[in-house]
Amino acid sequence: MVPISYYLILSGILFACGVTGFLIKRNIISIFMSIELMLNGVNLSFVAFAAQWHALSGQVFVFFVMVVAAAEAAVGLAIIISVYRTRETLNVDRVDLLKL
Amino acid sequence: MLHLIVFLAFGAICVAGAVNLLVQRHPINSALSLVAVMGSLAVEYLLLGAEFVAAVQVIVYAGAIMVLFVFVIMLLNAGEEERTKGSQVAMLFGIPGMLIGSVLIGWVLLERSGSQAVAVGAMPGPPKVIGWLLFHDFLLPFEVTSILVLIAIMGAVVLASHPDADQGKKEG
């Protein structure tokens, strides 16, 4: 038997790691992966609360989060590819002008 | 007891992978540690009795999305990231702030939430019930997400398509 708070703490740690990565990473792909880490942390808390309240709709919401994350990954990576084509760099500090 | 041991083991893998994602400089190492995080999260979902979510986690996240990431990393030949002044400032404020934040969240959760425990498979979420929910109670959101995915596919194709076709017309 594992207390529900343990799952929530794990989820909080994952989310905090994601936010930290979002702040300290300079590679645009690593920043994107930190966002995925945050989404995973939130998913874990959804499933933990679903188990606590015996409500299966929490798991359905996790499914929707995953679908939106997949769509976001496809569009985001396409944007990264097109940024790399025009700027020839993946460092976000060098992508700071709106014009070319 | 065994439940707690399995939870702690895979939780440790999860946290180690997340920290490794932050420490590694090369994006491909970060991507592989993210796969480890997602795989151990699938085990945590199984412990919570969410079989459907565990399967989707492995198939969609660890399978499809991470393969997309690895493809893009290799396609763009992404090397080690360089340190700049901005990233040092972000580290100076980001790491202590996040440590304080996570300790605060953990303390509140341990203090305030009751000691409600979850037994193994306490809430069996068989795919049959979830499928019924998806196609009955959540039918409209389900259809809307299918349109969203269609738009995302078209957007990705348009954004990532080679610009030479347009440039050739302008230059010529």
Short mmCIF file of C-alpha atoms in Angstrom, two decimals:
data_model
loop_
_atom_site.label_atom_id
_atom_site.label_comp_id
_atom_site.label_asym_id
_atom_site.label_seq_id
_atom_site.Cartn_x
_atom_site.Cartn_y
_atom_site.Cartn_z
CA MET A 1 0.00 0.00 0.00
CA VAL A 2 1.49 3.30 -1.11
CA PRO A 3 0.02 6.58 0.19
CA ILE A 4 -1.42 8.79 -2.53
CA SER A 5 0.91 11.62 -1.43
CA TYR A 6 3.95 9.63 -2.56
CA TYR A 7 2.64 9.56 -6.11
CA LEU A 8 1.89 13.28 -5.94
CA ILE A 9 5.40 14.02 -4.64
CA LEU A 10 6.92 12.03 -7.52
CA SER A 11 4.72 13.98 -9.90
CA GLY A 12 5.81 17.26 -8.30
CA ILE A 13 9.49 16.30 -8.59
CA LEU A 14 9.05 15.48 -12.29
CA PHE A 15 7.24 18.76 -12.91
CA ALA A 16 9.95 20.72 -11.05
CA CYS A 17 12.66 18.99 -13.10
CA GLY A 18 10.76 19.93 -16.25
CA VAL A 19 10.50 23.60 -15.25
CA THR A 20 14.19 23.68 -14.32
CA GLY A 21 15.13 22.18 -17.67
CA PHE A 22 12.93 24.68 -19.43
CA LEU A 23 14.83 27.49 -17.67
CA ILE A 24 18.44 26.27 -17.88
CA LYS A 25 18.55 24.45 -21.22
CA ARG A 26 19.71 26.40 -24.27
CA ASN A 27 19.13 23.76 -26.93
CA ILE A 28 15.64 24.14 -28.36
CA ILE A 29 15.13 20.36 -28.58
CA SER A 30 16.12 19.90 -24.92
CA ILE A 31 13.65 22.65 -23.96
CA PHE A 32 10.96 20.77 -25.85
CA MET A 33 11.82 17.56 -24.01
CA SER A 34 11.53 19.41 -20.68
CA ILE A 35 7.97 20.36 -21.68
CA GLU A 36 7.22 16.67 -22.31
CA LEU A 37 8.61 15.90 -18.83
CA MET A 38 6.21 18.44 -17.30
CA LEU A 39 3.27 16.86 -19.16
CA ASN A 40 4.28 13.44 -17.83
CA GLY A 41 4.36 14.74 -14.26
CA VAL A 42 0.86 16.16 -14.65
CA ASN A 43 -0.37 12.86 -16.13
CA LEU A 44 0.89 10.97 -13.07
CA SER A 45 -1.04 13.26 -10.74
CA PHE A 46 -4.17 12.79 -12.91
CA VAL A 47 -3.95 9.00 -12.60
CA ALA A 48 -3.16 9.18 -8.87
CA PHE A 49 -6.23 11.35 -8.20
CA ALA A 50 -8.34 9.08 -10.41
CA ALA A 51 -7.29 6.16 -8.22
CA GLN A 52 -8.04 8.14 -5.05
CA TRP A 53 -11.55 9.17 -6.08
CA HIS A 54 -12.35 5.98 -8.02
CA ALA A 55 -13.20 8.12 -11.05
CA LEU A 56 -12.16 6.68 -14.39
CA SER A 57 -12.62 9.99 -16.18
CA GLY A 58 -9.18 10.96 -14.84
CA GLN A 59 -7.68 8.31 -17.07
CA VAL A 60 -9.69 9.57 -20.04
CA PHE A 61 -8.21 13.02 -19.43
CA VAL A 62 -4.72 11.50 -19.47
CA PHE A 63 -5.59 10.04 -22.87
CA PHE A 64 -6.57 13.50 -24.14
CA VAL A 65 -3.38 15.02 -22.71
CA MET A 66 -1.36 12.41 -24.60
CA VAL A 67 -3.18 13.14 -27.88
CA VAL A 68 -2.56 16.87 -27.51
CA ALA A 69 1.08 16.19 -26.60
CA ALA A 70 1.50 14.10 -29.75
CA ALA A 71 0.03 16.85 -31.92
CA GLU A 72 2.18 19.44 -30.16
CA ALA A 73 5.33 17.34 -30.66
CA ALA A 74 4.63 16.95 -34.40
CA VAL A 75 4.02 20.68 -34.98
CA GLY A 76 6.81 21.79 -32.62
CA LEU A 77 9.44 19.59 -34.22
CA ALA A 78 8.37 20.81 -37.66
CA ILE A 79 8.85 24.39 -36.41
CA ILE A 80 12.28 23.45 -35.04
CA ILE A 81 13.26 22.01 -38.43
CA SER A 82 12.17 25.15 -40.24
CA VAL A 83 13.97 27.40 -37.70
CA TYR A 84 17.13 25.35 -38.19
CA ARG A 85 16.83 25.73 -41.97
CA THR A 86 16.69 29.53 -41.79
CA ARG A 87 19.06 30.20 -38.84
CA GLU A 88 21.40 27.20 -38.94
CA THR A 89 21.40 27.06 -35.14
CA LEU A 90 19.46 25.35 -32.35
CA ASN A 91 20.57 27.71 -29.57
CA VAL A 92 17.61 29.79 -28.38
CA ASP A 93 19.92 32.68 -27.42
CA ARG A 94 20.83 33.07 -31.09
CA VAL A 95 17.22 33.04 -32.26
CA ASP A 96 16.17 36.42 -30.89
CA LEU A 97 15.24 38.43 -33.98
CA LEU A 98 11.86 38.36 -35.63
CA LYS A 99 13.35 39.17 -39.03
CA LEU A 100 16.02 37.15 -40.75
CA MET B 1 5.29 -4.12 1.15
CA LEU B 2 6.26 -5.40 -2.30
CA HIS B 3 4.05 -2.66 -3.74
CA LEU B 4 6.06 -0.01 -1.90
CA ILE B 5 9.38 -1.52 -2.98
CA VAL B 6 8.35 -1.57 -6.66
CA PHE B 7 7.02 2.00 -6.37
CA LEU B 8 10.26 3.24 -4.78
CA ALA B 9 12.49 1.42 -7.27
CA PHE B 10 10.74 2.78 -10.35
CA GLY B 11 10.26 6.18 -8.75
CA ALA B 12 14.03 6.32 -8.21
CA ILE B 13 14.60 5.42 -11.88
CA CYS B 14 12.12 8.16 -12.82
CA VAL B 15 13.84 10.86 -10.75
CA ALA B 16 17.31 9.72 -11.85
CA GLY B 17 16.25 9.93 -15.50
CA ALA B 18 14.73 13.38 -15.01
CA VAL B 19 17.90 14.68 -13.31
CA ASN B 20 20.05 13.06 -16.01
CA LEU B 21 17.96 14.89 -18.62
CA LEU B 22 18.94 18.17 -16.98
CA VAL B 23 22.63 17.32 -16.53
CA GLN B 24 23.39 15.92 -19.99
CA ARG B 25 24.66 18.41 -22.53
CA HIS B 26 24.00 16.36 -25.64
CA PRO B 27 20.31 16.20 -26.69
CA ILE B 28 20.45 12.51 -27.67
CA ASN B 29 21.45 11.57 -24.09
CA SER B 30 18.58 13.69 -22.77
CA ALA B 31 16.18 11.94 -25.15
CA LEU B 32 17.27 8.47 -24.02
CA SER B 33 16.91 9.38 -20.34
CA LEU B 34 13.44 10.74 -21.13
CA VAL B 35 12.57 7.32 -22.58
CA ALA B 36 13.69 5.76 -19.28
CA VAL B 37 11.47 8.20 -17.36
CA MET B 38 8.46 7.35 -19.52
CA GLY B 39 9.00 3.60 -19.25
CA SER B 40 9.20 3.67 -15.47
CA LEU B 41 6.15 5.96 -15.36
CA ALA B 42 4.25 3.24 -17.25
CA VAL B 43 5.07 0.86 -14.37
CA GLU B 44 3.77 3.43 -11.88
CA TYR B 45 0.52 3.60 -13.85
CA LEU B 46 0.25 -0.19 -13.67
CA LEU B 47 0.70 0.02 -9.89
CA LEU B 48 -2.21 2.48 -9.81
CA GLY B 49 -4.36 0.00 -11.74
CA ALA B 50 -4.44 2.05 -14.94
CA GLU B 51 -3.64 -0.62 -17.52
CA PHE B 52 -4.93 1.33 -20.51
CA VAL B 53 -2.91 4.44 -19.63
CA ALA B 54 0.23 2.32 -19.09
CA ALA B 55 -0.13 0.73 -22.53
CA VAL B 56 -0.79 4.08 -24.22
CA GLN B 57 2.17 5.59 -22.37
CA VAL B 58 4.52 2.97 -23.80
CA ILE B 59 3.03 2.99 -27.32
CA VAL B 60 2.45 6.71 -27.83
CA TYR B 61 4.99 8.45 -25.59
CA ALA B 62 7.95 6.08 -25.38
CA GLY B 63 7.26 4.76 -28.86
CA ALA B 64 5.97 7.39 -31.24
CA ILE B 65 6.84 10.77 -29.70
CA MET B 66 10.37 9.86 -28.62
CA VAL B 67 11.13 8.27 -31.99
CA LEU B 68 10.10 11.60 -33.54
CA PHE B 69 12.48 13.43 -31.17
CA VAL B 70 15.39 11.09 -31.95
CA PHE B 71 14.70 11.46 -35.69
CA VAL B 72 14.82 15.25 -35.46
CA ILE B 73 17.97 15.22 -33.31
CA MET B 74 19.74 13.03 -35.85
CA LEU B 75 18.30 14.89 -38.84
CA LEU B 76 19.56 18.25 -37.59
CA ASN B 77 22.85 16.75 -36.37
CA ALA B 78 22.39 18.49 -33.01
CA GLY B 79 25.64 18.79 -31.09
CA GLU B 80 26.45 19.70 -27.51
CA GLU B 81 24.81 22.89 -26.34
CA GLU B 82 26.97 25.86 -25.62
CA ARG B 83 26.83 27.89 -22.44
CA THR B 84 25.99 31.57 -22.71
CA LYS B 85 25.58 34.36 -20.19
CA GLY B 86 21.81 34.03 -20.26
CA SER B 87 21.93 30.36 -19.34
CA GLN B 88 24.19 31.07 -16.34
CA VAL B 89 21.72 33.62 -15.01
CA ALA B 90 18.88 31.14 -15.54
CA MET B 91 20.84 28.50 -13.58
CA LEU B 92 21.54 30.96 -10.77
CA PHE B 93 17.84 31.62 -10.27
CA GLY B 94 16.24 28.51 -11.72
CA ILE B 95 17.85 25.70 -9.71
CA PRO B 96 17.43 27.20 -6.19
CA GLY B 97 13.91 28.35 -7.02
CA MET B 98 12.86 24.91 -8.23
CA LEU B 99 14.49 23.18 -5.23
CA ILE B 100 12.59 25.45 -2.86
CA GLY B 101 9.38 24.95 -4.83
CA SER B 102 9.58 21.15 -4.91
CA VAL B 103 10.47 20.89 -1.20
CA LEU B 104 7.51 23.15 -0.42
CA ILE B 105 5.13 21.04 -2.54
CA GLY B 106 6.40 17.84 -0.91
CA TRP B 107 6.09 19.26 2.59
CA VAL B 108 2.52 20.45 2.01
CA LEU B 109 1.53 17.11 0.49
CA LEU B 110 3.03 15.13 3.36
CA GLU B 111 1.54 17.38 6.03
CA ARG B 112 -1.91 18.10 4.69
CA SER B 113 -3.03 15.12 2.66
CA GLY B 114 -4.41 12.22 4.67
CA SER B 115 -2.67 8.88 4.62
CA GLN B 116 -5.08 7.42 2.09
CA ALA B 117 -3.37 4.48 0.49
CA VAL B 118 -3.89 2.90 -2.89
CA ALA B 119 -3.90 -0.88 -3.11
CA VAL B 120 -2.57 -2.70 -6.14
CA GLY B 121 -5.29 -2.70 -8.78
CA ALA B 122 -7.64 -0.92 -6.37
CA MET B 123 -9.36 0.79 -9.26
CA PRO B 124 -9.15 -1.61 -12.15
CA GLY B 125 -9.42 0.48 -15.29
CA PRO B 126 -10.10 -2.16 -17.91
CA PRO B 127 -9.82 -0.85 -21.47
CA LYS B 128 -13.45 -1.88 -22.01
CA VAL B 129 -14.78 0.65 -19.48
CA ILE B 130 -12.45 3.37 -20.71
CA GLY B 131 -13.52 2.73 -24.28
CA TRP B 132 -17.16 3.02 -23.25
CA LEU B 133 -16.39 6.33 -21.50
CA LEU B 134 -14.47 7.63 -24.53
CA PHE B 135 -17.17 6.80 -27.06
CA HIS B 136 -20.15 7.67 -24.87
CA ASP B 137 -19.51 10.37 -22.27
CA PHE B 138 -16.54 11.98 -24.00
CA LEU B 139 -17.60 11.50 -27.62
CA LEU B 140 -17.50 15.20 -28.59
CA PRO B 141 -14.00 15.86 -27.11
CA PHE B 142 -12.80 12.66 -28.77
CA GLU B 143 -13.99 13.79 -32.20
CA VAL B 144 -12.55 17.28 -31.65
CA THR B 145 -9.14 15.78 -30.83
CA SER B 146 -9.30 13.76 -34.03
CA ILE B 147 -9.75 17.02 -35.96
CA LEU B 148 -6.89 18.52 -33.92
CA VAL B 149 -4.58 15.66 -34.87
CA LEU B 150 -5.56 16.02 -38.54
CA ILE B 151 -4.74 19.75 -38.45
CA ALA B 152 -1.47 19.02 -36.65
CA ILE B 153 -0.43 16.52 -39.33
CA MET B 154 -1.16 19.02 -42.10
CA GLY B 155 0.65 21.80 -40.21
CA ALA B 156 3.70 19.62 -39.65
CA VAL B 157 3.86 18.68 -43.33
CA VAL B 158 3.51 22.32 -44.44
CA LEU B 159 6.09 23.61 -41.92
CA ALA B 160 8.69 20.93 -42.51
CA SER B 161 8.35 20.73 -46.29
CA HIS B 162 11.48 21.76 -48.11
CA PRO B 163 11.44 25.51 -48.89
CA ASP B 164 13.48 25.09 -52.08
CA ALA B 165 10.31 24.80 -54.14
CA ASP B 166 9.22 28.33 -53.12
CA GLN B 167 12.72 29.84 -53.22
CA GLY B 168 13.37 28.50 -56.69
CA LYS B 169 10.32 30.35 -57.99
CA LYS B 170 11.37 33.63 -56.32
CA GLU B 171 14.99 33.48 -57.43
CA GLY B 172 14.13 32.32 -60.92
#
